mmCIF file with all atom_site columns, C-alpha atoms in Angstrom:
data_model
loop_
_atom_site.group_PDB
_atom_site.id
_atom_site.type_symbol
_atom_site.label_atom_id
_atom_site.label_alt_id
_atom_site.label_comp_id
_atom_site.label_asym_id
_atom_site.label_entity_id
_atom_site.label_seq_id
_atom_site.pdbx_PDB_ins_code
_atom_site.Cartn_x
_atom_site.Cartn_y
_atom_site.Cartn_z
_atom_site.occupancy
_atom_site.B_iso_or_equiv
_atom_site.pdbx_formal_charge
_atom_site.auth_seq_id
_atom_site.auth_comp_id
_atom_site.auth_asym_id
_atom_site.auth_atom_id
_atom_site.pdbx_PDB_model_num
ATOM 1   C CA . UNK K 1 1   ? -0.718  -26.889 -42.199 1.00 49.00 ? 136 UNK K CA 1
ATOM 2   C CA . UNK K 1 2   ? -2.301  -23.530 -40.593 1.00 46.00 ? 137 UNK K CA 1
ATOM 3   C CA . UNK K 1 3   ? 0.015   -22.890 -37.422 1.00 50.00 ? 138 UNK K CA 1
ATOM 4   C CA . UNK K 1 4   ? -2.260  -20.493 -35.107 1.00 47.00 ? 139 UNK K CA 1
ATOM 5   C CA . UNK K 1 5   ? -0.201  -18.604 -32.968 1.00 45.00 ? 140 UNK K CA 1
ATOM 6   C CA . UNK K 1 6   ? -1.172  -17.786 -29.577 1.00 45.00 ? 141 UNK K CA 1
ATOM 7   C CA . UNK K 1 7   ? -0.487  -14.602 -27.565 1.00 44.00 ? 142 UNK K CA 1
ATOM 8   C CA . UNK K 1 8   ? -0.108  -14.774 -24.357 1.00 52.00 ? 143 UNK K CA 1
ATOM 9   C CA . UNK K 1 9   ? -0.511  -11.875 -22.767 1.00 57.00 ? 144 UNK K CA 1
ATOM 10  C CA . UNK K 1 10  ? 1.102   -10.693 -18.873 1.00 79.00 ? 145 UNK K CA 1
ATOM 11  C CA . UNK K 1 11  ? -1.888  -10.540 -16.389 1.00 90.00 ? 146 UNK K CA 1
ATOM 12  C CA . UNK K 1 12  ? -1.743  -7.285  -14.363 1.00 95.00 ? 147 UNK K CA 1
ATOM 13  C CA . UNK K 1 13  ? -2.285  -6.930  -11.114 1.00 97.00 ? 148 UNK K CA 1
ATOM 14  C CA . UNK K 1 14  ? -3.268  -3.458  -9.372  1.00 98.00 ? 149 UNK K CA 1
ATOM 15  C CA . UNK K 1 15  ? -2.184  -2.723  -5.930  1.00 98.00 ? 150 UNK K CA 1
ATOM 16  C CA . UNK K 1 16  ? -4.352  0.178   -4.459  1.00 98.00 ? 151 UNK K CA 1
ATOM 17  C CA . UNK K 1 17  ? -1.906  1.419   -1.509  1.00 98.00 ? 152 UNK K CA 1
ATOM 18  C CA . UNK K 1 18  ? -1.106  3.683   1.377   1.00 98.00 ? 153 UNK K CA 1
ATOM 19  C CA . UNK K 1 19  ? 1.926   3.655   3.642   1.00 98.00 ? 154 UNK K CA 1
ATOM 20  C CA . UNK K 1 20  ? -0.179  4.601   6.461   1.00 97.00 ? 155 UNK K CA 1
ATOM 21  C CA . UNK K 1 21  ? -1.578  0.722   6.506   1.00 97.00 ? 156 UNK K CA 1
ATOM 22  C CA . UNK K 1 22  ? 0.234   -1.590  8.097   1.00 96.00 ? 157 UNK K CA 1
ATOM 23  C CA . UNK K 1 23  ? -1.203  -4.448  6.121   1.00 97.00 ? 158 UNK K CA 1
ATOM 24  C CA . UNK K 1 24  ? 0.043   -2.748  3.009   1.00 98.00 ? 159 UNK K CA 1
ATOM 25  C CA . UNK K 1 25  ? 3.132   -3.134  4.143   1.00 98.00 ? 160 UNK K CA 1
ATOM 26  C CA . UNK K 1 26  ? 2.613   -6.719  5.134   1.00 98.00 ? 161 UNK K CA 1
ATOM 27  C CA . UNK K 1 27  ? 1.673   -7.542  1.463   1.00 98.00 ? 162 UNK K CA 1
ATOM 28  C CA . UNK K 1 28  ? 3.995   -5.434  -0.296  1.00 98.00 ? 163 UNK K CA 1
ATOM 29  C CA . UNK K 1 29  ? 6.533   -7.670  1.067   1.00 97.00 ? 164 UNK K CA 1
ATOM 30  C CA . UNK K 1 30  ? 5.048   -11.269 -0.043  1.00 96.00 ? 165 UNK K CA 1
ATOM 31  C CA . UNK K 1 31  ? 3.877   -9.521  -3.541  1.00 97.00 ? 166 UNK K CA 1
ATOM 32  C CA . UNK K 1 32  ? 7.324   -10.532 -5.390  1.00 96.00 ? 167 UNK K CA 1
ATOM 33  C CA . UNK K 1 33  ? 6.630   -14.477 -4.695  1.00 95.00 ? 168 UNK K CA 1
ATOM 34  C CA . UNK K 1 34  ? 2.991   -14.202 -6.379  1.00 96.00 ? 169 UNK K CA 1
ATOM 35  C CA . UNK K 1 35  ? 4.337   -11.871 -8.660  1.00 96.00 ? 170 UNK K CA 1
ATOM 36  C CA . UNK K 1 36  ? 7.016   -14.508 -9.657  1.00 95.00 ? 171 UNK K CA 1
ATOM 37  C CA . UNK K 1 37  ? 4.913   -17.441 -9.662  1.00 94.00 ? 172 UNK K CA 1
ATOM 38  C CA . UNK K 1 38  ? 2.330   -15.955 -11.574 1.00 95.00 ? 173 UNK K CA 1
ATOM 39  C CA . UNK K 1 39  ? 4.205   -13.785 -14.211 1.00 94.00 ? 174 UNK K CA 1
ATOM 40  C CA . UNK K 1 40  ? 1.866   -10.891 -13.360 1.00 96.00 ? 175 UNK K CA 1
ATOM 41  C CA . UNK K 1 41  ? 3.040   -7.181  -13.643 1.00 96.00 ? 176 UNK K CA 1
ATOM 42  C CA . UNK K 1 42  ? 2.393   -4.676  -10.958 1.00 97.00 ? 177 UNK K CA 1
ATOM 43  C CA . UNK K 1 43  ? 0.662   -1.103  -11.022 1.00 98.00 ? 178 UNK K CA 1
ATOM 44  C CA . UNK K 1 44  ? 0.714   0.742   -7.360  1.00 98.00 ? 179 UNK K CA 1
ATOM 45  C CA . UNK K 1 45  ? -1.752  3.282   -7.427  1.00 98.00 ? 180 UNK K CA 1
ATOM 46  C CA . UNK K 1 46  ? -1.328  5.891   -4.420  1.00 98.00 ? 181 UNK K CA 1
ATOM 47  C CA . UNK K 1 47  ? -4.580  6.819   -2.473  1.00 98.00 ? 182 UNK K CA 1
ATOM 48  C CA . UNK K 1 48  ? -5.525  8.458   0.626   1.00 98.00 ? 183 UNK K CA 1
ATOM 49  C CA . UNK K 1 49  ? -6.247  6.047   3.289   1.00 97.00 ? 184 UNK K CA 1
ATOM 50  C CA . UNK K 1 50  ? -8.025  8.963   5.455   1.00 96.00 ? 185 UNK K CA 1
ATOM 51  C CA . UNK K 1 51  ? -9.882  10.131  1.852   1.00 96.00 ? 186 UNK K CA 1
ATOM 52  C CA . UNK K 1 52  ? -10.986 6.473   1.682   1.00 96.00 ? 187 UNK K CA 1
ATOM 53  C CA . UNK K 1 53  ? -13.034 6.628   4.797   1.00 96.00 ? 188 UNK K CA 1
ATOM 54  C CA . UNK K 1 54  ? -14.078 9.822   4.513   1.00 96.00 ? 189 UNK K CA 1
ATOM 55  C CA . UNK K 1 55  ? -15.596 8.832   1.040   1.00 96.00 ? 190 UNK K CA 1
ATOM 56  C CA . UNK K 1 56  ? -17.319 5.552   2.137   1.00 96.00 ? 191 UNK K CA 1
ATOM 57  C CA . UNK K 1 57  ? -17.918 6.677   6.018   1.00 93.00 ? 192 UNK K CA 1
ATOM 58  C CA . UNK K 1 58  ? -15.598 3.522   6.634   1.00 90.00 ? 193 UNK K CA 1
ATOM 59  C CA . UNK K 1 59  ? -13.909 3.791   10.179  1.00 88.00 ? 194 UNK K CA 1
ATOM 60  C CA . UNK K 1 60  ? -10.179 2.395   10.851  1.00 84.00 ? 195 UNK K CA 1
ATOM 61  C CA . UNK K 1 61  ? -10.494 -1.020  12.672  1.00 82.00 ? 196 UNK K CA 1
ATOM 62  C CA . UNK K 1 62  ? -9.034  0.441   16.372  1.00 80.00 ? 197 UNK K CA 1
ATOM 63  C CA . UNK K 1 63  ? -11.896 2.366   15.995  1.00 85.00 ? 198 UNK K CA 1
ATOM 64  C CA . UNK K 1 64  ? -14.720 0.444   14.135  1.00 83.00 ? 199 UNK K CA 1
ATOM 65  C CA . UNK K 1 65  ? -13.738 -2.581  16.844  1.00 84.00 ? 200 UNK K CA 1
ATOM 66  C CA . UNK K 1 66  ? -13.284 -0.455  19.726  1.00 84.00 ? 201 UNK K CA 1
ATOM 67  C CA . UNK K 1 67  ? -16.510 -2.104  21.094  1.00 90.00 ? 202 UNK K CA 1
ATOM 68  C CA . UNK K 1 68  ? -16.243 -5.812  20.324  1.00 90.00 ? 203 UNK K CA 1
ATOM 69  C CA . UNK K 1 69  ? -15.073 -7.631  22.753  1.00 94.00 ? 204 UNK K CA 1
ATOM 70  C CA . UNK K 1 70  ? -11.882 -9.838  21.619  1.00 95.00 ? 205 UNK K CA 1
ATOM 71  C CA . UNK K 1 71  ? -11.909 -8.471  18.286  1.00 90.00 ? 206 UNK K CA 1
ATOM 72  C CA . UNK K 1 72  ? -8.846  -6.550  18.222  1.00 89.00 ? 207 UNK K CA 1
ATOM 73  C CA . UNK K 1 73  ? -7.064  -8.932  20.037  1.00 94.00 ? 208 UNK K CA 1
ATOM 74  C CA . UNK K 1 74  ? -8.080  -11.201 17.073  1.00 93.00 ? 209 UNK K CA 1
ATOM 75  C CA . UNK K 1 75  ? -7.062  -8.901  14.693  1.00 91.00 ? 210 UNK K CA 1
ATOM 76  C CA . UNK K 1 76  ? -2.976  -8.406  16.219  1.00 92.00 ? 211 UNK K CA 1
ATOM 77  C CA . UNK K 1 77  ? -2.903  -12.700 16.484  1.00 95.00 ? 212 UNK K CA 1
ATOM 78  C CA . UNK K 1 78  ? -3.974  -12.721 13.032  1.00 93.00 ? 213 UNK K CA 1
ATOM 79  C CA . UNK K 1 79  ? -1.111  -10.510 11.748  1.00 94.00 ? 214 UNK K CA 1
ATOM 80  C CA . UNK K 1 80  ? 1.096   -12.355 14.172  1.00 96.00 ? 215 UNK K CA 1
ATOM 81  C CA . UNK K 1 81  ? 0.531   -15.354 12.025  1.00 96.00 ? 216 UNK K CA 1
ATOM 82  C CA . UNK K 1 82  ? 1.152   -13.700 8.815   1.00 96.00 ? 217 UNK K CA 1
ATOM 83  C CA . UNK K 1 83  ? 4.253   -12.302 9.874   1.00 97.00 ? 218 UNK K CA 1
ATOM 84  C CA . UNK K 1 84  ? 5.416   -15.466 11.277  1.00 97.00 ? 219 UNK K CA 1
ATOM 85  C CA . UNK K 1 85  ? 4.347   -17.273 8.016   1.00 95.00 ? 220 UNK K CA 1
ATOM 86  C CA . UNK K 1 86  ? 5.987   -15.282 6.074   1.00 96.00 ? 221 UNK K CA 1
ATOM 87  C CA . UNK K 1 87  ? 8.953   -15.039 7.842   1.00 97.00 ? 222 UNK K CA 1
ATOM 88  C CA . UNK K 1 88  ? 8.929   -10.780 8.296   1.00 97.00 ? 223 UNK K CA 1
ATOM 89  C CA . UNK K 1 89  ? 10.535  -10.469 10.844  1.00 96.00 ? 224 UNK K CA 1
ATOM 90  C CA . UNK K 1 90  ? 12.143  -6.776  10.289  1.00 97.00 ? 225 UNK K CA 1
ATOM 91  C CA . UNK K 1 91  ? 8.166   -5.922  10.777  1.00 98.00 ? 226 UNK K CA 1
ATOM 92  C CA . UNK K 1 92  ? 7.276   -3.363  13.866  1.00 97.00 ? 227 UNK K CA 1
ATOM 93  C CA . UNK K 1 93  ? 4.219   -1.816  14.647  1.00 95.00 ? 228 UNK K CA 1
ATOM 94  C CA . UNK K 1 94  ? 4.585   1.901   14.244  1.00 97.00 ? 229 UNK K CA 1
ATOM 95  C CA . UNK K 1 95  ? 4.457   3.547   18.125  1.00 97.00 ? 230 UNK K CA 1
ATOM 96  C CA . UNK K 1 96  ? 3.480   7.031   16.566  1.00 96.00 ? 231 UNK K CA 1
ATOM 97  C CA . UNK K 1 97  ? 0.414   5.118   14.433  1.00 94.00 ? 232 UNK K CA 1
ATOM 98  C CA . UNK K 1 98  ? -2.063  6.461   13.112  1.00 93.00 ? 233 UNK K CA 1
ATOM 99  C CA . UNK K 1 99  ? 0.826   8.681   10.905  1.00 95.00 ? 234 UNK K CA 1
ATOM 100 C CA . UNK K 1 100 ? -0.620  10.929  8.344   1.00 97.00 ? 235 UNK K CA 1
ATOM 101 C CA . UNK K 1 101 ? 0.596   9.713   5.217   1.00 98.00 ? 236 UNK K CA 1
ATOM 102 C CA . UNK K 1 102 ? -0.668  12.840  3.144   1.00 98.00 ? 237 UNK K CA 1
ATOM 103 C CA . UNK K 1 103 ? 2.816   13.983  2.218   1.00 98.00 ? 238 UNK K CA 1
ATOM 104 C CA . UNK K 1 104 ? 4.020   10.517  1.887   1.00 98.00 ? 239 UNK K CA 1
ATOM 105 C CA . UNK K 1 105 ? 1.872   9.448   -0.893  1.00 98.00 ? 240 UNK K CA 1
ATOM 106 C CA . UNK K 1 106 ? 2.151   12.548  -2.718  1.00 98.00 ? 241 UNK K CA 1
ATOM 107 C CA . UNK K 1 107 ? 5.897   12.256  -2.399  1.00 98.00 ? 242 UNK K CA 1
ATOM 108 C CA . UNK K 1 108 ? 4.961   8.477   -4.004  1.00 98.00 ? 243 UNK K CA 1
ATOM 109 C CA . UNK K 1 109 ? 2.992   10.626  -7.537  1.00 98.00 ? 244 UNK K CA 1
ATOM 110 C CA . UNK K 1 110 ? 6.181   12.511  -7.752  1.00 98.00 ? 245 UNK K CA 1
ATOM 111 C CA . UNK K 1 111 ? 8.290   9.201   -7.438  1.00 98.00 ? 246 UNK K CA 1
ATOM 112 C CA . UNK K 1 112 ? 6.026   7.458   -10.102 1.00 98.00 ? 247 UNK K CA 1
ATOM 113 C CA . UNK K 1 113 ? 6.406   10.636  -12.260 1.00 98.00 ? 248 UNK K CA 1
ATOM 114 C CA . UNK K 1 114 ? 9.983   10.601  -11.662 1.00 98.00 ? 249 UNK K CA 1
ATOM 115 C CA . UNK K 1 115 ? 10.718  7.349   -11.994 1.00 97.00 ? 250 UNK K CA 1
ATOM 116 C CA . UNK K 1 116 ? 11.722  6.433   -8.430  1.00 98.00 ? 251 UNK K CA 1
ATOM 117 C CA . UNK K 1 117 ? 9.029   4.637   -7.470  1.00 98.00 ? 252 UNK K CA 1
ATOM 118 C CA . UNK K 1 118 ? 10.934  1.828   -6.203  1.00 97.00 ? 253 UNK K CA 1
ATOM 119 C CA . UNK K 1 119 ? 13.546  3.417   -3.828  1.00 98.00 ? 254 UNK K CA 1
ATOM 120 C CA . UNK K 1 120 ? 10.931  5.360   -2.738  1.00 98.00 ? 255 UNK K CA 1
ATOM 121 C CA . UNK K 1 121 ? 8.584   2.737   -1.418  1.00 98.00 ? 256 UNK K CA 1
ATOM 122 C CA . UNK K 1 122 ? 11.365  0.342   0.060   1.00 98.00 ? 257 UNK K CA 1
ATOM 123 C CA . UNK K 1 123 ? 12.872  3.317   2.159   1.00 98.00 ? 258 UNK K CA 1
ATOM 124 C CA . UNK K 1 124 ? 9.654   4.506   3.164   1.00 98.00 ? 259 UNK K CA 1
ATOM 125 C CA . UNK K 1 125 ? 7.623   1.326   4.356   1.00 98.00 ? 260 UNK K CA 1
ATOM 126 C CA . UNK K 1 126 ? 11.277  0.538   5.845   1.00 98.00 ? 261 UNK K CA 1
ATOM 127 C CA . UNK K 1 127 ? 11.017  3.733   7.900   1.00 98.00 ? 262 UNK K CA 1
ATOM 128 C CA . UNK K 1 128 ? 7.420   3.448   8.871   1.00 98.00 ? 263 UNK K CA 1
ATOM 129 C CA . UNK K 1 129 ? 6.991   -0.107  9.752   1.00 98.00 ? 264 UNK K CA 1
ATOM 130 C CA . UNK K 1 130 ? 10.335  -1.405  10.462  1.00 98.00 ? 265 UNK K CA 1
ATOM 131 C CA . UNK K 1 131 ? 12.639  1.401   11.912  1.00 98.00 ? 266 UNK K CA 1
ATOM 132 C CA . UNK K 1 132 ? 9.564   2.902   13.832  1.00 98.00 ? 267 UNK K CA 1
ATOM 133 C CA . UNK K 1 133 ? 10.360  6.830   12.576  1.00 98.00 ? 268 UNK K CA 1
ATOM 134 C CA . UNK K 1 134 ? 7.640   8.768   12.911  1.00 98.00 ? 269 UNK K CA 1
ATOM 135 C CA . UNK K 1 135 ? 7.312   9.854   9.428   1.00 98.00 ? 270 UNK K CA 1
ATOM 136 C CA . UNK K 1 136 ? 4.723   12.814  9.258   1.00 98.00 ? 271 UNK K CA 1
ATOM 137 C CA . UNK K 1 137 ? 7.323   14.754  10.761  1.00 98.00 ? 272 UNK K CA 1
ATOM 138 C CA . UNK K 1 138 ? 8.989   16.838  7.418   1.00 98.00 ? 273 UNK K CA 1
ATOM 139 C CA . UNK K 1 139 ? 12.234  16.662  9.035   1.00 98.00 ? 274 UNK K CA 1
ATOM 140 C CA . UNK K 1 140 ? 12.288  12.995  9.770   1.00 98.00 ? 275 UNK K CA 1
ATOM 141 C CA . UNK K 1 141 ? 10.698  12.278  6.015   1.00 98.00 ? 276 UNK K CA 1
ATOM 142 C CA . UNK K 1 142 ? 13.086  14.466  4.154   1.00 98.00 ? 277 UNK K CA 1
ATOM 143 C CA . UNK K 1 143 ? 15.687  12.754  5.854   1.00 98.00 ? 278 UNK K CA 1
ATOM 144 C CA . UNK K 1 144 ? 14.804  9.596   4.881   1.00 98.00 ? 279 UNK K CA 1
ATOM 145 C CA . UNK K 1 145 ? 14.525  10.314  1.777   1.00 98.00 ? 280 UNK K CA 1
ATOM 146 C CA . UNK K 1 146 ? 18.015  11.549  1.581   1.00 98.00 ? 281 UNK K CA 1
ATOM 147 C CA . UNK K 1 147 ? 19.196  8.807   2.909   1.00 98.00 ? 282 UNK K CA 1
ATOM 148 C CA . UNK K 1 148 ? 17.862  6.897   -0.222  1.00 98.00 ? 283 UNK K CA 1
ATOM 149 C CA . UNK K 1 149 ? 19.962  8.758   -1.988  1.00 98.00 ? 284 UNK K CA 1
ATOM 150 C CA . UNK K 1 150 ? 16.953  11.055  -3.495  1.00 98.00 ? 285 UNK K CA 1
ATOM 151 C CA . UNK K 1 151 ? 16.268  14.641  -2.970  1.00 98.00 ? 286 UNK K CA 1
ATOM 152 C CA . UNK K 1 152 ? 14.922  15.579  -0.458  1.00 98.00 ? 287 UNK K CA 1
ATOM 153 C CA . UNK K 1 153 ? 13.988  18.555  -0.426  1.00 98.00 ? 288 UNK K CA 1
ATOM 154 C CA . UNK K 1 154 ? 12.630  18.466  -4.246  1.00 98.00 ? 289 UNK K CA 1
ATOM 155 C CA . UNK K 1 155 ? 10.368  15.564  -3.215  1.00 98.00 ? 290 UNK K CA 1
ATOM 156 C CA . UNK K 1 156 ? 8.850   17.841  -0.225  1.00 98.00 ? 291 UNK K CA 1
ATOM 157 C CA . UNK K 1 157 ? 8.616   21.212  -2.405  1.00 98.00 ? 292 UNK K CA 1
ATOM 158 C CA . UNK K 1 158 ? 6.744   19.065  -5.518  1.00 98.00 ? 293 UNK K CA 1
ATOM 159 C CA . UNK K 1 159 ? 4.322   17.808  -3.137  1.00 98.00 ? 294 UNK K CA 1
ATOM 160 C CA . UNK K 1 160 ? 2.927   20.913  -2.481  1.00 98.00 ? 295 UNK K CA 1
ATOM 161 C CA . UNK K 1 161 ? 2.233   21.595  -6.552  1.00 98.00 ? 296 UNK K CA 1
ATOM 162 C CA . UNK K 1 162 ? -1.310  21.056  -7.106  1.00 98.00 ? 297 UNK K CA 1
ATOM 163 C CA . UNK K 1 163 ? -0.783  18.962  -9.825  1.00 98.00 ? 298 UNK K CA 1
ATOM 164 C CA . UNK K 1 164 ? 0.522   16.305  -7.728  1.00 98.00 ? 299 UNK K CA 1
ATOM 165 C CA . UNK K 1 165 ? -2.096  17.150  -5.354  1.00 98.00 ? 300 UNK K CA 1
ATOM 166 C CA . UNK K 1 166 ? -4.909  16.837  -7.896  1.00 98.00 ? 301 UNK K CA 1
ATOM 167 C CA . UNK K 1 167 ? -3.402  13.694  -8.994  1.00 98.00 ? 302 UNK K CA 1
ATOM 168 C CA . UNK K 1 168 ? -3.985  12.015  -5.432  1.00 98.00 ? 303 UNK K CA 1
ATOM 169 C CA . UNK K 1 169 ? -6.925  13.647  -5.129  1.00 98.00 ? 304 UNK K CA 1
ATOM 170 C CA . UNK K 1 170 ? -8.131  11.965  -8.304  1.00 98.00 ? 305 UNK K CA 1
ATOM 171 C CA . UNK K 1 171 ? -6.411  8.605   -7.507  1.00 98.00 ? 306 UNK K CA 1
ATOM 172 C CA . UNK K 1 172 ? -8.755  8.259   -5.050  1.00 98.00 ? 307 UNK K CA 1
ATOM 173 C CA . UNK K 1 173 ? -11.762 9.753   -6.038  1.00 98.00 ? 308 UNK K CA 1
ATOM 174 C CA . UNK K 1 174 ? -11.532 7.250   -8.653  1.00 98.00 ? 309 UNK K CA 1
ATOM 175 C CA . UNK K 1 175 ? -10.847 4.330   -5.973  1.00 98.00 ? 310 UNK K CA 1
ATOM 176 C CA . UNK K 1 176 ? -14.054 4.504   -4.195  1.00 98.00 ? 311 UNK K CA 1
ATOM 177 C CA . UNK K 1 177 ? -16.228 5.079   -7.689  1.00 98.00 ? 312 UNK K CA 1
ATOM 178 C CA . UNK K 1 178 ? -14.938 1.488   -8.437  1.00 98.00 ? 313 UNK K CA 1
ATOM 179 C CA . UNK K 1 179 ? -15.849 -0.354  -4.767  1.00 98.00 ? 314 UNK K CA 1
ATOM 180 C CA . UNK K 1 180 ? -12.434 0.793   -2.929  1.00 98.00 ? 315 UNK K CA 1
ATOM 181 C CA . UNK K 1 181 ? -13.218 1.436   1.175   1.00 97.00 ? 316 UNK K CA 1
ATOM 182 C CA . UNK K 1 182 ? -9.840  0.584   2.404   1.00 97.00 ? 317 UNK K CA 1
ATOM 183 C CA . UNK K 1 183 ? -5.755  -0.557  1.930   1.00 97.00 ? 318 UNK K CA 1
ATOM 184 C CA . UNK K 1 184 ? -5.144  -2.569  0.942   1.00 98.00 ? 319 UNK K CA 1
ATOM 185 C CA . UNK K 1 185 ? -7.222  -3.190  -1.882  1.00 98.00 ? 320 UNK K CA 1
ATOM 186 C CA . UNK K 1 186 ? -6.132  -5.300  -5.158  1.00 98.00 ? 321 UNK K CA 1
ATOM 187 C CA . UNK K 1 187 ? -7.485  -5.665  -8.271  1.00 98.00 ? 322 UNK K CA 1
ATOM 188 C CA . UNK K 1 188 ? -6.854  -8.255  -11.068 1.00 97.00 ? 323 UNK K CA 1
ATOM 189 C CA . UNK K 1 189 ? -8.381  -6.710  -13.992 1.00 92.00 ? 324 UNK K CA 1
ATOM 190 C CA . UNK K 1 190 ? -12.156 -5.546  -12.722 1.00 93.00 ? 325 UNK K CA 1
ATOM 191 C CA . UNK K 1 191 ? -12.102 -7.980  -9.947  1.00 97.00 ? 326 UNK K CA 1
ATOM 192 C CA . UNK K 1 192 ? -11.852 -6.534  -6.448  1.00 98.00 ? 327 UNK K CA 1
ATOM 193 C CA . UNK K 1 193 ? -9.922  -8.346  -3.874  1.00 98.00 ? 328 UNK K CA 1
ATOM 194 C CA . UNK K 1 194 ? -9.848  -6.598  -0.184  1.00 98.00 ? 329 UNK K CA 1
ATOM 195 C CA . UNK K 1 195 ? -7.364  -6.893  2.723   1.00 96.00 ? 330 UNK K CA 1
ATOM 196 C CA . UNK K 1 196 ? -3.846  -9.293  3.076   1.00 97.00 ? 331 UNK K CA 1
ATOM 197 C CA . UNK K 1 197 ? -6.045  -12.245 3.780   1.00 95.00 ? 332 UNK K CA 1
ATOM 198 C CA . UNK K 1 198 ? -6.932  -12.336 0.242   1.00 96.00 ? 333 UNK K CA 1
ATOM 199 C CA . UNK K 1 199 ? -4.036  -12.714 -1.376  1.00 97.00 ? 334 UNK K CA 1
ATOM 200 C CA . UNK K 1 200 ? -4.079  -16.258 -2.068  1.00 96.00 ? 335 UNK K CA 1
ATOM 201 C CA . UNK K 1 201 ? -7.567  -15.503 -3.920  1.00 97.00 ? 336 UNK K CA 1
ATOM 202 C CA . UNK K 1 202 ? -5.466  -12.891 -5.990  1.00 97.00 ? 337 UNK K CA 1
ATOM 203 C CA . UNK K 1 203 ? -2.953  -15.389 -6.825  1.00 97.00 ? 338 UNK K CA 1
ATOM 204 C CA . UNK K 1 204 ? -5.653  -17.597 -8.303  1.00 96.00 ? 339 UNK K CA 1
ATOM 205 C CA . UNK K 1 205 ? -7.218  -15.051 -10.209 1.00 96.00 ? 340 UNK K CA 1
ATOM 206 C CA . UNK K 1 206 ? -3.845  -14.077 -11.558 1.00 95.00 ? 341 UNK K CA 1
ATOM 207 C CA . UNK K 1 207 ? -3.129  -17.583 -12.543 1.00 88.00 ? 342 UNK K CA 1
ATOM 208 C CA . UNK K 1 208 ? -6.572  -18.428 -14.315 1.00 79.00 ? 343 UNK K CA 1
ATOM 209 C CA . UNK K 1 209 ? -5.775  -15.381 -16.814 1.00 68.00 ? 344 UNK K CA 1
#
């Protein structure tokens, strides 16, 4: 008998992210159920929200929806219901929002080039969107950091080498060649998915691969 083997092979999904979203935050947390039901593997790839619009004239929604009436007030009882869905309770909108996450996402290139990319978002999006800190402040961010138990004050001095720089630069350069406009964005192989509400879309594309 001819046994054909079959190889299975880990579907990937791509999380195009900036701290300075809330709704990145939102589904950064509920990522690790999909991720587990799926068997997908994750990629984050750091952009720059405020490069995003610039690129694609796109507008953030407080200011896109300034003018429609109810809209906004739509927008907060829809993340109401995802929070209470998904039980995240630690989550609190940011009082110093819009933050400038510039420094914060190249501090994330040097984590991913460092290999601290995980203690690096957790104690970030912590600060940002649960313990309120307003963390475009250099002080306030090295701080945090430390508190992680990295280094400071290495993190902050690589992420003014243009390297790292060009890197983000790229990143998102790169991001709005292939359809990106906004965080957070997903992508399951070429397929682009936009926004928290989509998620359950991304979990079916990860499952039909």
């Amino acid at each position: 008998k001819t046994h054909i083997s079959r190889v299975v092979t880990m579907a990937k999904l791509e999380f195009i992210f900036d701290f300075a979203s809330p709704n990145a935050y939102l589904s950064f947390k509920i990522l690790p159920e999909i991720l587990n039901r799926t068997g997908a593997s994750l990629k984050i790839s750091p952009v720059l929200l405020g490069g995003l619009f610039k690129l694609t004239n796109n507008k953030p929604p407080m200011v896109a929806f300034e003018e429609v009436k109810g809209k906004l007030e739509y927008e907060m009882l829809e993340t109401q219901r995802f929070v209470s869905r998904h039980n995240l309770s630690n989550f609190r909108f940011n009082p110093h929002f819009p933050i400038n996450s510039l420094t914060l996402m190249r501090g994330l290139v040097v984590a991913q080039k460092l290999d601290f990319e995980q203690i690096y978002l957790d104690s970030v999006l912590s600060a940002m969107w649960e313990y309120e800190l307003k963390m475009d402040d250099p002080e306030i961010a090295i701080s945090t950091w430390n508190k992680a138990g990295l280094d400071g004050e290495k993190i902050m001095n690589m992420t003014q080498k243009d390297e790292i720089k060009n890197i983000l630069k790229e990143n998102t350069e790169v991001a709005v060649k292939r359809g990106v406009f906004g965080v957070p964005t997903f992508f399951v192989e070429s397929e682009i998915f936009f926004g928290k509400e989509r998620l359950g879309q991304v979990e079916e594309a990860l499952g039909a691969r």
